[in-house]
Coordinates of C-alpha atoms and ligand atoms in Angstrom, one line a residue:
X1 CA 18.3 -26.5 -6.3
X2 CA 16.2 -25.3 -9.5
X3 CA 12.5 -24.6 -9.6
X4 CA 11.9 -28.2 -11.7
X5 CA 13.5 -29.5 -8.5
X6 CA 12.0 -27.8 -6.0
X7 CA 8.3 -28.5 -7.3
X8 CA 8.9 -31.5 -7.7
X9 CA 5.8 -32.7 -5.6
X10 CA 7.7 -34.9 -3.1
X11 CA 6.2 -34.3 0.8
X12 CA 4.8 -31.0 -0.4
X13 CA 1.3 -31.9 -1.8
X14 CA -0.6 -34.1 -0.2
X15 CA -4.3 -35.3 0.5
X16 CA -4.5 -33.7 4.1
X17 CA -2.9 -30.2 3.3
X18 CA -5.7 -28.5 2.0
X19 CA -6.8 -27.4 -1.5
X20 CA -4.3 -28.2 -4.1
X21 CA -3.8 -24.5 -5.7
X22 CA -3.3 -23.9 -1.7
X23 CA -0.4 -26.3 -1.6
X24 CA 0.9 -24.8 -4.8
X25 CA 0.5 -21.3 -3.6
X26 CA 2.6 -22.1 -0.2
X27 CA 4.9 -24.0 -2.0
X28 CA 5.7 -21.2 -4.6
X29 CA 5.7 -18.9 -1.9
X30 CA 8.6 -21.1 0.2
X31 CA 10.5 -20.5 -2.9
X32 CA 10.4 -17.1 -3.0
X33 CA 11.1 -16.4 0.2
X34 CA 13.9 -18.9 0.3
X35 CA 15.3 -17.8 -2.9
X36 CA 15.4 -20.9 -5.1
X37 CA 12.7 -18.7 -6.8
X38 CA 14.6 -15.2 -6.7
X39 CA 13.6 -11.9 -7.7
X40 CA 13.4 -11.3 -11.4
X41 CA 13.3 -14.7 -12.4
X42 CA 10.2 -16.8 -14.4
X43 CA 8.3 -19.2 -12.8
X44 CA 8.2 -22.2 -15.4
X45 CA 5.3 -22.1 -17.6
X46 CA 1.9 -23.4 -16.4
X47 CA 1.9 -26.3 -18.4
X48 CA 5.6 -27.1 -17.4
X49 CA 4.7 -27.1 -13.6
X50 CA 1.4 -29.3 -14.2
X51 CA 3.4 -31.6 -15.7
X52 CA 5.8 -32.0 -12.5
X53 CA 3.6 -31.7 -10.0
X54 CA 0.8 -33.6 -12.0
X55 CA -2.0 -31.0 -11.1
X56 CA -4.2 -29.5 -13.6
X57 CA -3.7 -26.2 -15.5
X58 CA -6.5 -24.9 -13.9
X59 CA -5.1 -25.7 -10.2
X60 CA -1.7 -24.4 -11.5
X61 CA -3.5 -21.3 -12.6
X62 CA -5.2 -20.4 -10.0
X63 CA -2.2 -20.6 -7.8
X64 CA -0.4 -18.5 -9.5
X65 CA -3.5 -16.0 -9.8
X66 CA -3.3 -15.7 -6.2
X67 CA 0.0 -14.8 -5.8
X68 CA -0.2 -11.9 -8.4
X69 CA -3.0 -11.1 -6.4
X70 CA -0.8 -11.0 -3.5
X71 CA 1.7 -8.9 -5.4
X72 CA 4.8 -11.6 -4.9
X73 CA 4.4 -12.5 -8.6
X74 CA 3.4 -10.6 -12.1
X75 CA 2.6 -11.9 -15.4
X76 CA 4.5 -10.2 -18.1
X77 CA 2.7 -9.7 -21.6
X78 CA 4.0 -12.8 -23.6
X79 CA 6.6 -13.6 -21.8
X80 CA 5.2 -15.4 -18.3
X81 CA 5.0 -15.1 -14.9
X82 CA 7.8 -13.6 -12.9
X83 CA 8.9 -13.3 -9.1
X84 CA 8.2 -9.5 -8.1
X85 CA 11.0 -7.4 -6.8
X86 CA 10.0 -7.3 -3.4
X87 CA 10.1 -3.7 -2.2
X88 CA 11.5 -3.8 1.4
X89 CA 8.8 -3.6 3.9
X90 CA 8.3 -0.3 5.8
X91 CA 7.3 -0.4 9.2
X92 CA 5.0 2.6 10.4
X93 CA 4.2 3.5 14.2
X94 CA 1.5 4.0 15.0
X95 CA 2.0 5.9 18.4
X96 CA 4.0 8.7 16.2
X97 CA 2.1 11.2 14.2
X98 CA 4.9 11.7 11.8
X99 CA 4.2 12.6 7.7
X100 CA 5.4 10.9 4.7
X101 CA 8.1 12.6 4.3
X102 CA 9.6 12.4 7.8
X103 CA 8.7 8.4 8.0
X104 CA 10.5 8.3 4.9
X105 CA 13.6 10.1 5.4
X106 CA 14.0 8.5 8.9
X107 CA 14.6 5.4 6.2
X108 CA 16.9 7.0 4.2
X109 CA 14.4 7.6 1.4
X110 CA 13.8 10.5 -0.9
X111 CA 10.1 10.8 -1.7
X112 CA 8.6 12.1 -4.9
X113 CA 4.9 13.0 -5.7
X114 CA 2.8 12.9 -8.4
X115 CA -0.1 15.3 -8.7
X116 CA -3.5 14.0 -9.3
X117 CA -5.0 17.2 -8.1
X118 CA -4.4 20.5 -6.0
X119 CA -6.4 23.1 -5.6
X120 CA -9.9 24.4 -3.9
X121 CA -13.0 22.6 -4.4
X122 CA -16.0 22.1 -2.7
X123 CA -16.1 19.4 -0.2
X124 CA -18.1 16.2 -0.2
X125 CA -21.1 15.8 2.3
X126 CA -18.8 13.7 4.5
X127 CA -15.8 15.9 4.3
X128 CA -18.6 19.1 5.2
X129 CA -19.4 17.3 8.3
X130 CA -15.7 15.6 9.4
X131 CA -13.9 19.4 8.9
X132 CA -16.7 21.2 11.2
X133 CA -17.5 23.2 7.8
X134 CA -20.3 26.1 7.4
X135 CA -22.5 26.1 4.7
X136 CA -20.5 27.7 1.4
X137 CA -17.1 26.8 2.5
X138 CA -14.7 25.5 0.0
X139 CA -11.7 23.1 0.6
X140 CA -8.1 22.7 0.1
X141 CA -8.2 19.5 -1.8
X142 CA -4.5 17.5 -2.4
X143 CA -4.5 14.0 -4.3
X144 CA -1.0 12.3 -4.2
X145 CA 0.6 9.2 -5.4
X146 CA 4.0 9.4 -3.0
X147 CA 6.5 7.9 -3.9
X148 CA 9.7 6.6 -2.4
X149 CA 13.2 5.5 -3.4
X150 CA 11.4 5.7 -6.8
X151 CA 8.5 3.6 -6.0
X152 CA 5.4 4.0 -5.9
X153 CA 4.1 3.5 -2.2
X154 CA 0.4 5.0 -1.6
X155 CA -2.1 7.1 -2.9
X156 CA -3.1 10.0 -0.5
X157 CA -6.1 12.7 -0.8
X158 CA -6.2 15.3 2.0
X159 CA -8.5 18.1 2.8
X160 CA -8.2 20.6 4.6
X161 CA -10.2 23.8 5.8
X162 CA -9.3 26.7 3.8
X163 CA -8.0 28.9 6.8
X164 CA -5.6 25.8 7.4
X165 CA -4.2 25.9 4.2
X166 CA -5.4 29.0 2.1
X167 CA -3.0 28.4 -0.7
X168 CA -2.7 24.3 -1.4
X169 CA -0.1 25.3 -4.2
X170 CA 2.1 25.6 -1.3
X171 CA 2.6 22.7 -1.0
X172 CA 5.3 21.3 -2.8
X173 CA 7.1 18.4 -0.8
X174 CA 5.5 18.2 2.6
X175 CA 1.8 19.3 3.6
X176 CA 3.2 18.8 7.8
X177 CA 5.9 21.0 7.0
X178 CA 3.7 23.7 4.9
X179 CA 1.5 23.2 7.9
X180 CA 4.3 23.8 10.5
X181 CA 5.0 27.1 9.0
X182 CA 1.9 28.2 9.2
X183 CA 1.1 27.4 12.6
X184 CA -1.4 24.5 11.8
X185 CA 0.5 21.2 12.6
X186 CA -1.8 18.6 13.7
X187 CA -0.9 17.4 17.3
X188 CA -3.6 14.3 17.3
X189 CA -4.9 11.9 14.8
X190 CA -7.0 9.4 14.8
X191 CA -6.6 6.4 12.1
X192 CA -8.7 3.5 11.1
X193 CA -7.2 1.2 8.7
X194 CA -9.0 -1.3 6.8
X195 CA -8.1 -4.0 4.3
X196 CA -9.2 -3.7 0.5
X197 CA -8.3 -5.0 -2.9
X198 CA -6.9 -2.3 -5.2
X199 CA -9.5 -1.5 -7.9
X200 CA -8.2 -0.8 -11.2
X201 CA -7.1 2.7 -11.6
X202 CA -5.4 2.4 -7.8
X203 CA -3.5 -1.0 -8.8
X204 CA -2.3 0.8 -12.2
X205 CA -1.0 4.2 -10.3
X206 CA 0.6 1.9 -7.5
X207 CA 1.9 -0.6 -10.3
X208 CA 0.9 -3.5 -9.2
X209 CA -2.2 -6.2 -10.3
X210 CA -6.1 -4.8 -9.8
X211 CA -7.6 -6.6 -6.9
X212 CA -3.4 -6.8 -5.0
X213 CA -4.1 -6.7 -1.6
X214 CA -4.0 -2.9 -0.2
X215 CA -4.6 -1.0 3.1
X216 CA -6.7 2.2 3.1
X217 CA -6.6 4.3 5.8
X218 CA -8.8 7.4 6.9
X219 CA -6.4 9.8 9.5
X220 CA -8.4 13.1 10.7
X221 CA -6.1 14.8 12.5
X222 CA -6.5 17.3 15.0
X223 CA -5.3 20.8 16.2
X224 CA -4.3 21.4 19.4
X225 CA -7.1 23.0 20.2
X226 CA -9.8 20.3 19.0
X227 CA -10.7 21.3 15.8
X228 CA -9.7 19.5 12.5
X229 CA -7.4 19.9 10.7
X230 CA -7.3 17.3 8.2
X231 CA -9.2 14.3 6.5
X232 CA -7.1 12.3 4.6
X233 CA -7.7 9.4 2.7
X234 CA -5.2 7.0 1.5
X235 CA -4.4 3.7 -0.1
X236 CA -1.1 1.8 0.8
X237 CA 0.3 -1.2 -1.0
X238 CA 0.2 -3.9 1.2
X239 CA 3.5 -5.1 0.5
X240 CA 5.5 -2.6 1.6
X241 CA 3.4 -1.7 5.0
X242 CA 4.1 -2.6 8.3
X243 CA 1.9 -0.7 10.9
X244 CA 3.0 -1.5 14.4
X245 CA 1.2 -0.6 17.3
X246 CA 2.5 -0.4 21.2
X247 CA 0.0 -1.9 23.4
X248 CA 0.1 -1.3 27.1
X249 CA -2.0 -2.9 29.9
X250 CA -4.6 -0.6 31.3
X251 CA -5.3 -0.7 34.7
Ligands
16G301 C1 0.9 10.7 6.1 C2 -0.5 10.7 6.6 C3 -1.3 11.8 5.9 C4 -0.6 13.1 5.8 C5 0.8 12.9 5.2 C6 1.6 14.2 5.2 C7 -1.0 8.3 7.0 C8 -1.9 7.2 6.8 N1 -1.2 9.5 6.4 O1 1.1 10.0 5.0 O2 -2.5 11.9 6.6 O3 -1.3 14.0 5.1 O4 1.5 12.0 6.0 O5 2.8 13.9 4.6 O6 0.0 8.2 7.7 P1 3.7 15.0 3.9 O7 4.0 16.0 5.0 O8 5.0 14.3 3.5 O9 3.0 15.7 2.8

């Protein structure tokens, strides 16, 4: 079956299913995951699919808006809308208090970073209070977009006291390992993840569309004996993040 085919609007749309760029949007989205509308491939232009399905331009576009929102399509300059490449979903525990690097290797992933910024600064009020910092006390600051298999995957800024990591320019790969070496490994860490929409400047360094759905997560991790170690701050695509949780009954 082609895409003409498939949208064509028989059983699909209908009076009781809801909004019709809804309709539109599910029914797009059936295609891609069922592959009549693979990877790579252009959607038919707007004008071609109101035609079929006999829905305005402005229903067809906001449907498709949506799903570039979603990341599952992009529009390419003068040339249309086109299915996204899906990037295989990751899924992280969150039982484990693994890095990156190790949840990425386990995958079979080489990670790469980019550096936004490495070096010590002085610390925000909030990152003053979450490190346990005395007054004067600078901060090693690291800023990250990590990468995997060559794509980009989150955006990651961590700091840390200075006696936890004196020299950030250690770190070259891994912050856990540079950690582990110096004795400093976080044994504890407590996360709280929170859906956002990807402002600009995030959507461009994680290439995908401003306002793609994201995850941002805030882990402070801990030292075995209490004190903090790290406050990091991240932003994850969406579509490549699974985080599972194990959930036991309490007595
Ligand atoms: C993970 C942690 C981050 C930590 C980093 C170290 C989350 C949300 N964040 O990405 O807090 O700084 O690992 O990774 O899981 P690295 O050792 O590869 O530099």
């Amino acid at each position: 079956m082609n895409a003409h085919e498939f949208l064509k609007p028989d059983g699909w749309l209908g009076v009781s299913g809801g909004p019709r760029y809804v309709q539109l949007k599910r029914r797009l989205e059936e295609g891609i995951s069922s592959g009549v509308l693979p990877a790579d491939s252009s959607l038919p232009p707007e004008r071609e699919i109101a035609e079929l399905t006999d829905l305005s331009r402005v229903t067809v576009r906001k449907a498709i808006q949506e799903l570039v929102k979603d990341g599952s399509i992009e529009q390419r300059q003068g040339s249309g809308s086109f299915v996204r490449k899906g990037l295989p979903r990751l899924e992280q525990s969150l039982s484990h208090l693994t890095s990156f690097t190790e949840d990425m290797r386990r995958r079979g992933l080489e990670t790469t970073s980019t550096w936004l910024e490495r070096g010590i600064v002085l610390p925000s009020p909030e990152e003053f209070v979450a490190l346990g910092l005395a007054a004067g006390d600078s901060v090693a600051r690291i800023h990250r977009l990590r990468e995997a298999g060559g794509q980009p995957m989150a955006l990651e800024r961590a700091v840390l006291p200075l006696d936890i990591l004196p020299n950030p320019a250690q770190v070259d790969q891994s912050l856990y390992l540079v950690l582990e070496h110096n004795g400093h490994r976080p044994v504890r860490a407590i996360q709280k993840i929170s859906a956002i929409n990807l402002a600009r400047t995030e959507a461009d360094l994680l290439a995908v569309a401003e306002g793609t759905a994201g995850l941002s997560i805030t882990r402070t991790s801990y030292l075995e004996s209490g004190r903090v170690a790290e406050l990091t701050k991240s932003v994850y695509r969406g579509d490549a993040y699974d985080f599972v949780a194990e959930l036991r009954l309490s007595y």
